[in-house]
Coordinates of C-alpha atoms in Angstrom, one line a residue:
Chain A
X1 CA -8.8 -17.3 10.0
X2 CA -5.6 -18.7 8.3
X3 CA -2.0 -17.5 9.5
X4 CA -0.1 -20.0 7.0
X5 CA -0.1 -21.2 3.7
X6 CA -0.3 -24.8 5.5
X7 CA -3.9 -23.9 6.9
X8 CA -5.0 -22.0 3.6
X9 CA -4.4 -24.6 2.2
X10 CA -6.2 -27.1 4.9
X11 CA -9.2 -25.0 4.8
X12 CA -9.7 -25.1 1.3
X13 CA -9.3 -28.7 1.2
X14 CA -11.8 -29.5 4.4
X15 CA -14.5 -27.7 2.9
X16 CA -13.7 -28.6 -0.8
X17 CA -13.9 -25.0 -1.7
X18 CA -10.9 -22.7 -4.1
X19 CA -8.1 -20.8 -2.0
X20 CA -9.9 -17.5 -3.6
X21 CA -12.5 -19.1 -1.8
X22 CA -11.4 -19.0 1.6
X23 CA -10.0 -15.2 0.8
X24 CA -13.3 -14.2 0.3
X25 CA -15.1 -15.8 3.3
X26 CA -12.5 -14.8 5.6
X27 CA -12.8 -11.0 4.2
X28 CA -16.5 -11.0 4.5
X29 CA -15.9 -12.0 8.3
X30 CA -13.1 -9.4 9.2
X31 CA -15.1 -6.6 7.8
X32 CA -18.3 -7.7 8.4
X33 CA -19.4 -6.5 4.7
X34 CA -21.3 -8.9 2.0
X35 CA -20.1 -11.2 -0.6
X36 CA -21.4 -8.4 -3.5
X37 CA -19.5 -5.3 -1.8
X38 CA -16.3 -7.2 -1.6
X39 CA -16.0 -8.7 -4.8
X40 CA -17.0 -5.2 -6.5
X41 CA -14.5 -3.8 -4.6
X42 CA -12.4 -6.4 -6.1
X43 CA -13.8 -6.0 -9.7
X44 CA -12.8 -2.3 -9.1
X45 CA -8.9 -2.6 -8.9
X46 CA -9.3 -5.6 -11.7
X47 CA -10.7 -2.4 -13.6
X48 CA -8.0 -0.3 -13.0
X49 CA -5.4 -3.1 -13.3
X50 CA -6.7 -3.2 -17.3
X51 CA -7.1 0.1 -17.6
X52 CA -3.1 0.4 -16.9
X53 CA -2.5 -2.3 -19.3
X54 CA -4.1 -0.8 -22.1
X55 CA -2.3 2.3 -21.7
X56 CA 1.1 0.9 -20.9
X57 CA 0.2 -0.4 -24.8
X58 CA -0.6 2.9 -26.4
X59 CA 3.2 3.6 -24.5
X60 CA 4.0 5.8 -21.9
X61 CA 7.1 8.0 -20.7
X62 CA 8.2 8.9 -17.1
X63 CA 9.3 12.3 -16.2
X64 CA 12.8 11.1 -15.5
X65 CA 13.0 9.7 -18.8
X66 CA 14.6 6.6 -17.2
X67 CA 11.9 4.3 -17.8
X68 CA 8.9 4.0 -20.9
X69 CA 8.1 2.0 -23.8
X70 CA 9.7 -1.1 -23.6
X71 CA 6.4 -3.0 -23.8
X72 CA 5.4 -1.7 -26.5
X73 CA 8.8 -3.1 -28.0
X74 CA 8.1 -6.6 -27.0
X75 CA 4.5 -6.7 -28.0
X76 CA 5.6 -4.7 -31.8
X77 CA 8.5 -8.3 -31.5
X78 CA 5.6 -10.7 -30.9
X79 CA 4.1 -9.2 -34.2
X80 CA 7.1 -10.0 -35.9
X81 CA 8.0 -12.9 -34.7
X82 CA 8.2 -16.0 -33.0
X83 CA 9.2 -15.4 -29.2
X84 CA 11.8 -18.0 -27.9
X85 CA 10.0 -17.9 -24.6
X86 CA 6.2 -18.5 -26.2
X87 CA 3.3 -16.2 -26.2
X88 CA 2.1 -16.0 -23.1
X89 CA 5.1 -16.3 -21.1
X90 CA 6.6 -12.9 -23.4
X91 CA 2.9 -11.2 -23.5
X92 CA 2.9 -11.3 -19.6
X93 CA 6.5 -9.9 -19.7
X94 CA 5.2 -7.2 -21.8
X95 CA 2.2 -6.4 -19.7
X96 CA 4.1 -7.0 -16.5
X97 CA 6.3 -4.5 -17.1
X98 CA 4.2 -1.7 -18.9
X99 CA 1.9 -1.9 -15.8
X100 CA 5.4 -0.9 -14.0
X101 CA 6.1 1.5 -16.8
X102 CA 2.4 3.3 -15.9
X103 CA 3.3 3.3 -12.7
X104 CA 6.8 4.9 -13.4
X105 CA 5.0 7.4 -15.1
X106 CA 2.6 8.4 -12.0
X107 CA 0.0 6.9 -13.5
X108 CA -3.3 5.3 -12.2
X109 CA -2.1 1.8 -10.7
X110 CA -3.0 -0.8 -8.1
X111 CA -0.3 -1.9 -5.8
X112 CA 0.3 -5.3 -6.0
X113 CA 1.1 -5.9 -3.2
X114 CA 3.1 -2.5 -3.5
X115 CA 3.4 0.0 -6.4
X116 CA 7.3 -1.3 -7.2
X117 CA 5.7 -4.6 -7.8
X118 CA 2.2 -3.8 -9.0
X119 CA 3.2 -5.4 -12.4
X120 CA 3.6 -9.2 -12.3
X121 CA 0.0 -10.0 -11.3
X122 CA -1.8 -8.6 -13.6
X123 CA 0.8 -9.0 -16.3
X124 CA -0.1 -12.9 -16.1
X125 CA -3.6 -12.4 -16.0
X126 CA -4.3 -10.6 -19.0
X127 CA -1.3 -12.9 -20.7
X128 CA -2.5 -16.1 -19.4
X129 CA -6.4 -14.4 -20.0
X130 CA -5.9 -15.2 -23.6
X131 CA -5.2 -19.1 -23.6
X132 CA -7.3 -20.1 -20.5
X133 CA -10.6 -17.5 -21.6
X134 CA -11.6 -17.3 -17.9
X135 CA -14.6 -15.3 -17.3
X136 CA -15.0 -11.9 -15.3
X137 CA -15.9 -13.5 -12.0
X138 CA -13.0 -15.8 -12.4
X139 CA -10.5 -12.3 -13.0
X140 CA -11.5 -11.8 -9.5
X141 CA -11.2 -14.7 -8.1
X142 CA -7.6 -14.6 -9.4
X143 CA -6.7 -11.6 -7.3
X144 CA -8.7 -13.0 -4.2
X145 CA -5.6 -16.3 -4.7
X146 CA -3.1 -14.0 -5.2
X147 CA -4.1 -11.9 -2.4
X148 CA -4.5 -15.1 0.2
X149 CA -0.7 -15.8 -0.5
X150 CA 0.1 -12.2 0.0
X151 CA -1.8 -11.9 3.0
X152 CA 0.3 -14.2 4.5
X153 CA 3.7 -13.3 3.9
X154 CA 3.0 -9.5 4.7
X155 CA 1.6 -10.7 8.1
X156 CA 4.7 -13.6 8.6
X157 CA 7.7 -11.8 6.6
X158 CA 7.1 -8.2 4.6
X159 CA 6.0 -7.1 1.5
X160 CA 8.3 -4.1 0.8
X161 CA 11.7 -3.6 -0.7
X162 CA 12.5 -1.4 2.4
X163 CA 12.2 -3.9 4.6
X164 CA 13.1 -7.3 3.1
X165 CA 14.3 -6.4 -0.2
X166 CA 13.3 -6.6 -3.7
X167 CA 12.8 -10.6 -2.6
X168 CA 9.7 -9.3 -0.6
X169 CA 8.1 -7.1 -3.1
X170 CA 8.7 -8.9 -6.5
X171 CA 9.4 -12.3 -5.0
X172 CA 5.7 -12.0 -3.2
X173 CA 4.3 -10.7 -6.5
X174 CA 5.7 -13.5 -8.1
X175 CA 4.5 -16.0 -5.9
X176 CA 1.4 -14.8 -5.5
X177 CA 0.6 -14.9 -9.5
X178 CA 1.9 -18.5 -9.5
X179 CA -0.9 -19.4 -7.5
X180 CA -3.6 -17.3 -9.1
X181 CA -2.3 -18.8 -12.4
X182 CA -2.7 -22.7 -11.3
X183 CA -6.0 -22.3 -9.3
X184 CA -7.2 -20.8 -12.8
X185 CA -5.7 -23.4 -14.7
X186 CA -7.6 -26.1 -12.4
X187 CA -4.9 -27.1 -10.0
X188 CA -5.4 -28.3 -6.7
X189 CA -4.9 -25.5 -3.8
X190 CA -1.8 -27.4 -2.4
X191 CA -0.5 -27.1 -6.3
X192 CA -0.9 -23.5 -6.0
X193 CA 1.1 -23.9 -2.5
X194 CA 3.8 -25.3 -4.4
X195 CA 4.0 -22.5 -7.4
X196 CA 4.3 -19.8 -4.8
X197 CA 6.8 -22.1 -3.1
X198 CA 9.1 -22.3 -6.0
X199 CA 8.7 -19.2 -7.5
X200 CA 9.7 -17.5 -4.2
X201 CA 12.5 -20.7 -3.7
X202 CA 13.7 -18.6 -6.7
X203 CA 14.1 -15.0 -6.1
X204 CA 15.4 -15.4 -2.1
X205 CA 18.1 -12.6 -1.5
X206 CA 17.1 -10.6 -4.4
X207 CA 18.5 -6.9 -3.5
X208 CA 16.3 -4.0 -3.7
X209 CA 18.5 -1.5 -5.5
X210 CA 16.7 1.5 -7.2
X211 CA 18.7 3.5 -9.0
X212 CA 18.4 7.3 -7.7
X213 CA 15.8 5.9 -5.1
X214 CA 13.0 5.9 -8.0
X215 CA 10.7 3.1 -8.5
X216 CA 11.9 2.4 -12.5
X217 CA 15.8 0.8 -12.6
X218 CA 15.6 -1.6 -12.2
X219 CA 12.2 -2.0 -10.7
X220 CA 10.4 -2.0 -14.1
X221 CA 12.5 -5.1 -15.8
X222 CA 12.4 -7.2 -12.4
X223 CA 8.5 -6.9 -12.7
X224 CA 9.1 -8.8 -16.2
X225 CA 11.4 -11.5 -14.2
X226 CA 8.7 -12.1 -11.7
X227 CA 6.2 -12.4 -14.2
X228 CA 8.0 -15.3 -16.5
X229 CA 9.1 -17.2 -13.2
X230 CA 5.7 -17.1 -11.8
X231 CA 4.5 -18.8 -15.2
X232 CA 7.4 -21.4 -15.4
X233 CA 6.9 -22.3 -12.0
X234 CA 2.7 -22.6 -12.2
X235 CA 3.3 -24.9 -15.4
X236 CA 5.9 -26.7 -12.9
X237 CA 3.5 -27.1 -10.1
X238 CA 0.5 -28.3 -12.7
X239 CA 3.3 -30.6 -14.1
X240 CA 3.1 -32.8 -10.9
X241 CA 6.2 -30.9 -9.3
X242 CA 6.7 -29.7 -5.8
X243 CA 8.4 -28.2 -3.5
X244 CA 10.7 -30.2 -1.2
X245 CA 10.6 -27.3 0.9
X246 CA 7.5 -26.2 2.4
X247 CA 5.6 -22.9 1.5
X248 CA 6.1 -22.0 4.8
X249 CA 9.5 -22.4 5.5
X250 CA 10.2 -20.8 2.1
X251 CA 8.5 -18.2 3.3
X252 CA 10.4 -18.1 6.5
X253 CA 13.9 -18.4 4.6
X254 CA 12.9 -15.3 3.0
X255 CA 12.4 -13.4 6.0
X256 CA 15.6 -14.1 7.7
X257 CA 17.5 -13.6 4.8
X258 CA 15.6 -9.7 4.5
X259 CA 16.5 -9.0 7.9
X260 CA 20.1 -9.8 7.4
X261 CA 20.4 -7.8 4.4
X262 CA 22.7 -4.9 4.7
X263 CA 20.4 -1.5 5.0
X264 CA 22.3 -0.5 1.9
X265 CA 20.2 -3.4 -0.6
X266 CA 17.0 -2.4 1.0
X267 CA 16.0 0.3 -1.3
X268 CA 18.2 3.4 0.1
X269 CA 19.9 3.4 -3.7
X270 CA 22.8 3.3 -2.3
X271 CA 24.3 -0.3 -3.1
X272 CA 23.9 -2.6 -6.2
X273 CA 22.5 -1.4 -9.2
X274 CA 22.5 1.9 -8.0
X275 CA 26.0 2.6 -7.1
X276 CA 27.5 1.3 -10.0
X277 CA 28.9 4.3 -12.0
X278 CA 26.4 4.7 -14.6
X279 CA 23.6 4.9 -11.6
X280 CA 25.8 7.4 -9.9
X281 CA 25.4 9.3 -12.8
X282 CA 21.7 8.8 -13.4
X283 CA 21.1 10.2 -10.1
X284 CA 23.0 13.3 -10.2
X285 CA 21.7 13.9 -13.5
X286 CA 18.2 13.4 -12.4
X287 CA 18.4 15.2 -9.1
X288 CA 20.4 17.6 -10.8
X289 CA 17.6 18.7 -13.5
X290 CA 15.1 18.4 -11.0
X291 CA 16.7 20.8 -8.7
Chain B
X1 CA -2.0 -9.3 12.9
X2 CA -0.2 -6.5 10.8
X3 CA -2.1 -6.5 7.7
X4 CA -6.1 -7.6 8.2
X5 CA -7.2 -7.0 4.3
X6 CA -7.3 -8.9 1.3
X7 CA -7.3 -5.1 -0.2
X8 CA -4.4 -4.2 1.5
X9 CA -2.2 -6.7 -0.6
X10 CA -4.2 -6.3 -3.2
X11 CA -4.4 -2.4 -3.3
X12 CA -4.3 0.8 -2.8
X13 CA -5.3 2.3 -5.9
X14 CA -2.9 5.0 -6.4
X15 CA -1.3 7.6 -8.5
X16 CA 2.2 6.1 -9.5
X17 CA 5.6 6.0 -8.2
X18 CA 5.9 4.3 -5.1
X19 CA 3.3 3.2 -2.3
X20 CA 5.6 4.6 0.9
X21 CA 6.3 8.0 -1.1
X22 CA 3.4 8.7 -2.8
X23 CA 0.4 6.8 -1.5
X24 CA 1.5 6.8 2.1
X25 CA 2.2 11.0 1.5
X26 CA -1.3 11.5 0.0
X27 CA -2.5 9.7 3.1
X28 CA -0.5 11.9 5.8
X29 CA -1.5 15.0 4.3
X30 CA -5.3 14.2 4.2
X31 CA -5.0 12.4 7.7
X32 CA -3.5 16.1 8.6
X33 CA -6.6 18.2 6.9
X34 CA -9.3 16.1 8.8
X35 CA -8.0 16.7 11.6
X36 CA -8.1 20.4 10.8
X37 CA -11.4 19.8 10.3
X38 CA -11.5 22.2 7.3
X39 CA -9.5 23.4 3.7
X40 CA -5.9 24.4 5.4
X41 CA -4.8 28.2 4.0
X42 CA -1.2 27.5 4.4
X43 CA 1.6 24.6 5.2
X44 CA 4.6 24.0 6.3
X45 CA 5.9 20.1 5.7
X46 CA 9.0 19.5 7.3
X47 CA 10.5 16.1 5.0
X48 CA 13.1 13.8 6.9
X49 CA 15.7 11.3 5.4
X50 CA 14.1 9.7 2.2
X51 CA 11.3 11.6 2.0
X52 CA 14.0 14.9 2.2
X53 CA 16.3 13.5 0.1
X54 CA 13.5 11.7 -3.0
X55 CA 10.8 13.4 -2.8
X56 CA 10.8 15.0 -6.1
X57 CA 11.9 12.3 -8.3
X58 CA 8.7 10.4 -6.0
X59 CA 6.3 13.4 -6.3
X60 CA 5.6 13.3 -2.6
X61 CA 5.5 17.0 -2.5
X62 CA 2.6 17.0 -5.0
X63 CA 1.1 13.6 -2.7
X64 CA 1.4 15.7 0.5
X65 CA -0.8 18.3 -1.2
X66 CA -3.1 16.0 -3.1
X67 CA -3.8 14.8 0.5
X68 CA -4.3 18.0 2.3
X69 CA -7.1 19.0 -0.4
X70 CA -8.5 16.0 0.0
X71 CA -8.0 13.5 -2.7
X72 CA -8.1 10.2 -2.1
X73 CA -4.9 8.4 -2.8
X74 CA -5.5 7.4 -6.8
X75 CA -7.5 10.6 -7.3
X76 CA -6.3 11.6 -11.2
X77 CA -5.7 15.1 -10.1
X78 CA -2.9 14.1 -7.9
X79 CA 0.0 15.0 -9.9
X80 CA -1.5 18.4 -10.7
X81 CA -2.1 19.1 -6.8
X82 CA 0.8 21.6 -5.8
X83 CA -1.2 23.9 -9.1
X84 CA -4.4 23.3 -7.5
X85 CA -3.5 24.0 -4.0
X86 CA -2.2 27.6 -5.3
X87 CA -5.3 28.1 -7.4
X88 CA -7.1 27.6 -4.2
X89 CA -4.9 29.5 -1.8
X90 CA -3.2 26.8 0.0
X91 CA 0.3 28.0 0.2
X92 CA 2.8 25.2 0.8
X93 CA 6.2 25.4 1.9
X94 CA 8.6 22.6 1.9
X95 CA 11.5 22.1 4.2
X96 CA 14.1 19.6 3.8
X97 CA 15.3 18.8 7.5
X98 CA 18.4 17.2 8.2
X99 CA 16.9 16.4 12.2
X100 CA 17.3 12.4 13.2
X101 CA 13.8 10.3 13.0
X102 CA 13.2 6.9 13.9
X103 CA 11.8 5.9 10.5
X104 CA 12.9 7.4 7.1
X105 CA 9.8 8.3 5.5
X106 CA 9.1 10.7 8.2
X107 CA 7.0 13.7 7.3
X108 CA 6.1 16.5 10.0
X109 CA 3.3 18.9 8.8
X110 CA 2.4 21.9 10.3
X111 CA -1.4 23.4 8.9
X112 CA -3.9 25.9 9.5
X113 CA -6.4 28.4 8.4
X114 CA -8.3 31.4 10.4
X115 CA -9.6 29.4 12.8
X116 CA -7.4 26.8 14.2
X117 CA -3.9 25.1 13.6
X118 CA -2.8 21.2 14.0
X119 CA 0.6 19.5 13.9
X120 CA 1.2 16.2 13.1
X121 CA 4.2 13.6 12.6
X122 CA 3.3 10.8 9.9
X123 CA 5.2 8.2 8.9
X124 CA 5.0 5.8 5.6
X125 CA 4.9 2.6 6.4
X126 CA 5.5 0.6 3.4
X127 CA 3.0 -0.4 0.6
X128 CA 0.4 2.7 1.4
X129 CA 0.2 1.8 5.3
X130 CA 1.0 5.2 7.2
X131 CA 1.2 6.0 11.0
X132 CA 0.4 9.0 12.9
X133 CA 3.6 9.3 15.6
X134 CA 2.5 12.5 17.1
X135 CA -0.2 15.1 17.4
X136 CA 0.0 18.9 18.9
X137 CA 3.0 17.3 20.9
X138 CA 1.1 14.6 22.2
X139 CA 3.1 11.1 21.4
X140 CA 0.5 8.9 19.8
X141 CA 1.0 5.1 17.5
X142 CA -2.0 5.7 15.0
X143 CA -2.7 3.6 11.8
X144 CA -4.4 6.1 9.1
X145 CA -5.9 2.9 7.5
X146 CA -8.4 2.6 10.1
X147 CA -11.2 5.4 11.3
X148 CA -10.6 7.1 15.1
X149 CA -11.7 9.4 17.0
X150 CA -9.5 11.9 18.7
X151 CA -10.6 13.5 21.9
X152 CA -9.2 16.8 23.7
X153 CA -9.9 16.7 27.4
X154 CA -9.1 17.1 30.6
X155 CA -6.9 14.8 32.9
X156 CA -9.6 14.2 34.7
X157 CA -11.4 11.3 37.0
X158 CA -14.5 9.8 34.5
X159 CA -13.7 11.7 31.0
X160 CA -12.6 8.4 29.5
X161 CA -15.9 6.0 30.8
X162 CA -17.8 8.6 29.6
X163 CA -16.5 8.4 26.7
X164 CA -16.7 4.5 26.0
X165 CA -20.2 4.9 27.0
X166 CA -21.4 6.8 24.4
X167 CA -19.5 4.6 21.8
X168 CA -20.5 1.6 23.5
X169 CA -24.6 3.1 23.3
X170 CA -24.2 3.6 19.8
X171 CA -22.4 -0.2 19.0
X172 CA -19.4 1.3 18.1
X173 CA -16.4 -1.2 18.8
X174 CA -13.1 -0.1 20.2
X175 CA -10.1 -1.5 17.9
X176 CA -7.4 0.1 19.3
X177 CA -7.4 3.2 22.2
X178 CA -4.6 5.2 23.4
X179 CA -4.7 7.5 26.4
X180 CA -1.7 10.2 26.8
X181 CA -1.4 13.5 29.1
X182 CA 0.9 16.4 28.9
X183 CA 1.2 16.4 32.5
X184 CA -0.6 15.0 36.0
X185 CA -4.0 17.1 35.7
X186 CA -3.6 19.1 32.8
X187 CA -4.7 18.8 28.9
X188 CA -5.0 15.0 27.7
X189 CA -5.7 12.9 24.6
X190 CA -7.9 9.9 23.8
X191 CA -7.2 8.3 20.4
X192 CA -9.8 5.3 19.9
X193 CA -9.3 3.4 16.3
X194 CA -13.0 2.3 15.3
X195 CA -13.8 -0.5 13.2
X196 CA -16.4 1.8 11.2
X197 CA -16.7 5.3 10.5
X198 CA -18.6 7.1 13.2
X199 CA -21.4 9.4 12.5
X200 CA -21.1 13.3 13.6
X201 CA -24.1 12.7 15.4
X202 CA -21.6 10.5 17.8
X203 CA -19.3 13.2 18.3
X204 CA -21.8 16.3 18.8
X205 CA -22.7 14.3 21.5
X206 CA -19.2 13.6 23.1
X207 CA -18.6 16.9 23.0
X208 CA -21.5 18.3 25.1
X209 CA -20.0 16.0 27.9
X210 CA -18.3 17.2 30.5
X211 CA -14.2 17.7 30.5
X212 CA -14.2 17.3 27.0
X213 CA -12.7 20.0 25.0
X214 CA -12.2 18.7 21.6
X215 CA -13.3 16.1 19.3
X216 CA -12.2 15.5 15.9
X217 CA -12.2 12.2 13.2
X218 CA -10.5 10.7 10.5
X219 CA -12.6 9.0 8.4
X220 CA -11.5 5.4 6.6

C-alpha cells in the first residue's frame, strides 16, 4: 500500500514494474477482485471517456447556453491551419475541453477525478493517442498512472474545487495526465513523479470561481489549460528535467495553500471570475430564466 | 484512508454537471429508496445552502429523482427523471430551506408509499462521495460508497453479538459499525458498513432474532 508519491514511486522501481502497475496490484488487494474485473472496469470508463470525445466533436450545447462548441472551433482551426502550439498539444486542448463541454451539457462523463475536471485526462490521451499509437491495454494502463497520482493527493490534500480550489481539481487532473503521458511515452516512474510535480508546481493557488455556481465558466477553458501544461511539463520531465521540489512537498504546498483560501475562491461563485460584472449578470440572467 | 479506489479518482460515471450536485444527488436519493425498500409514491426534499440556491442550473432536482427511481448515477435517463417519476406516480416536491447545516450540499428527504416512510439527511461530499448524516432522527456518519446494513432494535443486552454472529457465520467483514439509541432502553440503530454486498438470505435471518425489529440494506 503506497501513501506517497515517494513510495509509488519506490515500489515501482523495487520490483521493476510501471506505476500503472503498482495501481493495479494494489487495487486487486483492496478489493479483493481479479486482474480481468478491474481492468474491464477500467476499459469501461476508457469507453465512455471516447464516447464523450466523439460527441464533444459532432458539438454540443448546454442548457444555459454559457458553454458549447468551442472544440469544434479549434479542431475546424487545425484543418486550416498550422497551430502555433503543435498538434497534439492544440488537439488535446480541443478534446480537453469538449469532454468539459459534454459534461456542461449533462452529458454521459467520467469524473476525472471530478466532473469540473473530467477533461484534461482524456483530452491527452486521445491527442497524444495519435503520435505515440499505444494499444488498448496501454489506454488503460494510462488511467491506472493517472489514477495512482490522484489517489494520493485526494487521500494527502483534496480533489475538489470546494475544498482546495480549482488548484485541486484541474491542478490534480493536470498532474495526473503528466504522468500517464510520460510512463506511455517510456519514461522512468520517477520521470512521471517529476511531470506531476511540475505541472502541479504550476497551477498552486489557482481559485475556483464558477460563474453562477455552474460547472462551464470558466471550468470548461481551465480544462484546456491543464491539458497543454500537463503536455509541456511530460515533454519537460522526458527532456531530463526535474523538480527541485519534491512531488510530495508540492503536493503538500498545494494543500496549505487550499486551506488558506478564502471560502469565497472555493467554488461558492461568489469571488473571482464570478463576481466581476459580466458574471453578475450571467447569473441573474441564468437564474432568472430558469426561475 | 479517505479515498480507497483507483475508481474513485478515476470515476464515477455520471450524467454531467458536477460530481457534488449531480452525482452525489443521484446517490442520496437512491440511498433514500433502498432504504424504503420499495418505488416511493411521493417526496418531499428539503435543499440547503448550495444545493437550495444551484440546484437547477446543476440539475440536482432531476439527480435527486433519478436516484429515488433507481438509476444509477450515469444512467442516460437521468436528465429526463423528474418526467419519469410523474409518469410513474412519484410526486416530488421541492423545498428550498433557508435552516443552517454543517455542510452546503445538504439535502434532507423525506419518502414514502402505503406501507412505510423513511427520513434521511445526505450530504455530497465532493467528486460523487456522499454521506448519510441522519436516519428517522437517529444521528448516523454513513459513506453511501460502501454496502451496510441497518438494523432497528431494541436497546437491549445481546442484540448487537447476535448480530456480528450471524455476519461473522457467513464471512461477512465489518468495515465500519455504528451503534446509536434514542434513549436508555428504548428503540436503537446498528449501522455496519460491509466490504461486500450481503445476500437477503443474511438479513431474513437477522431478522428472525430476537430484539430486532428492522433490517434494511444499501447495496454498493
Amino acid at each position: 500500500m503506497f501513501r506517497t508519491v515517494a513510495e509509488l514511486v519506490e515500489l515501482a522501481e523495487k520490483e521493476n514494474i510501471l506505476i500503472s502497475e503498482v495501481m493495479i496490484r494494489q487495487e486487486m488487494d483492496a478489493k479483493e477482485k481479479t486482474r480481468e474485473a478491474i481492468l474491464s472496469e477500467m476499459e469501461r470508463n476508457l469507453d465512455v471517456m471516447e464516447n464523450a470525445v466523439e460527441d464533444s466533436l459532432k458539438g454540443v450545447n448546454s442548457v444555459t447556453g454559457l458553454t458549447g462548441g468551442d472544440a469544434v472551433l479549434i479542431q475546424e482551426y487545425m484543418k486550416n491551419n498550422t497551430p502555433l502550439a503543435g498538434n497534439v498539444l492544440l488537439d488535446a486542448v480541443s478534446k480537453a475541453m469538449g469532454t468539459n463541454e459534454v459534461n456542461a451539457a449533462m452529458g454521459t462523463i467520467c469524473a476525472t477525478p471530478t466532473a469540473g475536471s473530467a477533461g484534461v485526462v482524456p483530452g491527452t490521451l486521445f491527442a497524444v493517442k495519435n503520435q505515440l499509437n499505444p494499444t488498448r491495454k496501454q489506454m488503460v494502463r494510462y488511467l491506472f498512472t493517472a489514477g495512482a497520482f490522484g489517489f494520493v493527493v485526494a487521500n494527502n490534500a483534496f480533489i475538489s474545487g470546494a475544498a482546495g480550489g480549482c488548484q485541486a481539481e484541474v491542478g490534480s487532473a493536470a498532474g495526473m495526465a503528466a504522468a500517464a503521458i510520460v510512463e506511455m511515452a517510456g519514461g522512468t516512474s520517477q520521470a512521471s513523479a517529476d511531470a506531476f510535480a511540475m505541472t502541479l508546481k504550476n497551477m498552486l493557488g489557482l481559485v475556483c470561481d464558477p460563474v453562477a455556481g455552474l460547472v462551464e465558466v470558466p471550468c470548461v477553458k481551465r480544462n484546456a489549460g491543464g491539458a497543454s501544461l500537463a503536455i509541456v511539463s511530460a515533454d519537460m520531465a522526458l527532456a531530463g528535467v526535474t523538480s527541485r521540489i519534491p512531488c510530495d512537498e508540492v503536493i503538500g504546498a498545494m494543500y496549505r495553500i487550499g486551506k488558506t483560501m478564502p471560502s469565497t475562491l472555493r467554488e461558492t461563485g461568489e469571488g473571482g471570475l464570478a463576481a466581476t460584472p459580466t458574471g453578475q449578470l450571467l447569473k441573474e440572467k441564468i437564474f432568472g430564466s430558469l426561475a | 484512508m479517505k479515498y480507497n479506489s483507483v475508481f474513485d479518482i478515476i470515476g464515477p460515471l455520471m450524467i454531467g454537471p458536477s460530481s457534488s450536485h449531480t452525482a452525489g444527488a443521484a446517490r442520496i436519493g437512491k440511498a433514500a429508496r433502498n432504504l424504503l425498500g420499495s418505488e416511493p409514491h411521493w417526496a418531499k426534499i428539503h435543499l440547503y445552502e448550495s444545493f437550495a440556491k444551484t440546484y437547477k442550473g446543476h440539475g440536482t432536482d432531476f439527480a435527486l429523482a433519478g436516484g429515488l427511481l433507481g438509476f444509477e448515477t450515469d444512467d442516460p435517463r437521468m436528465n429526463k427523471a423528474l418526467e419519469l417519476a410523474k409518469a410513474r406516480g412519484l410526486r416530488i416536491e421541492f423545498i428550498e430551506d433557508t435552516s443552517a447545516v454543517s455542510h452546503p450540499n445538504t439535502a434532507r428527504l423525506i419518502i414514502g408509499n402505503a406501507r412505510d416512510q423513511v427520513e434521511l439527511v445526505g450530504v455530497s461530499i465532493g467528486g460523487g462521495k456522499v454521506e448519510i448524516s441522519e436516519l428517522n432522527g437517529f444521528e448516523l456518519r454513513l459513506s453511501g460508497n460502501h454496502p451496510a446494513i441497518l438494523v432497528t432494535h431494541n436497546d437491549h443486552f445481546g442484540a448487537i453479538a447476535s448480530v456480528t454472529a450471524i455476519l461473522a457465520k457467513h464471512k461477512i467483514n465489518i468495515g465500519h459499525m455504528e451503534v446509536n439509541r434514542k434513549d436508555l432502553g428504548e428503540e436503537a440503530l446498528m449501522v455496519i458498513e460491509t466490504d461486500q454486498n450481503v445476500e437477503e438470505l443474511v438479513l431474513q435471518e437477522l431478522m428472525k432474532m430476537q430484539n430486532i425489529l428492522h433490517v434494511s440494506m444499501i447495496v454498493s
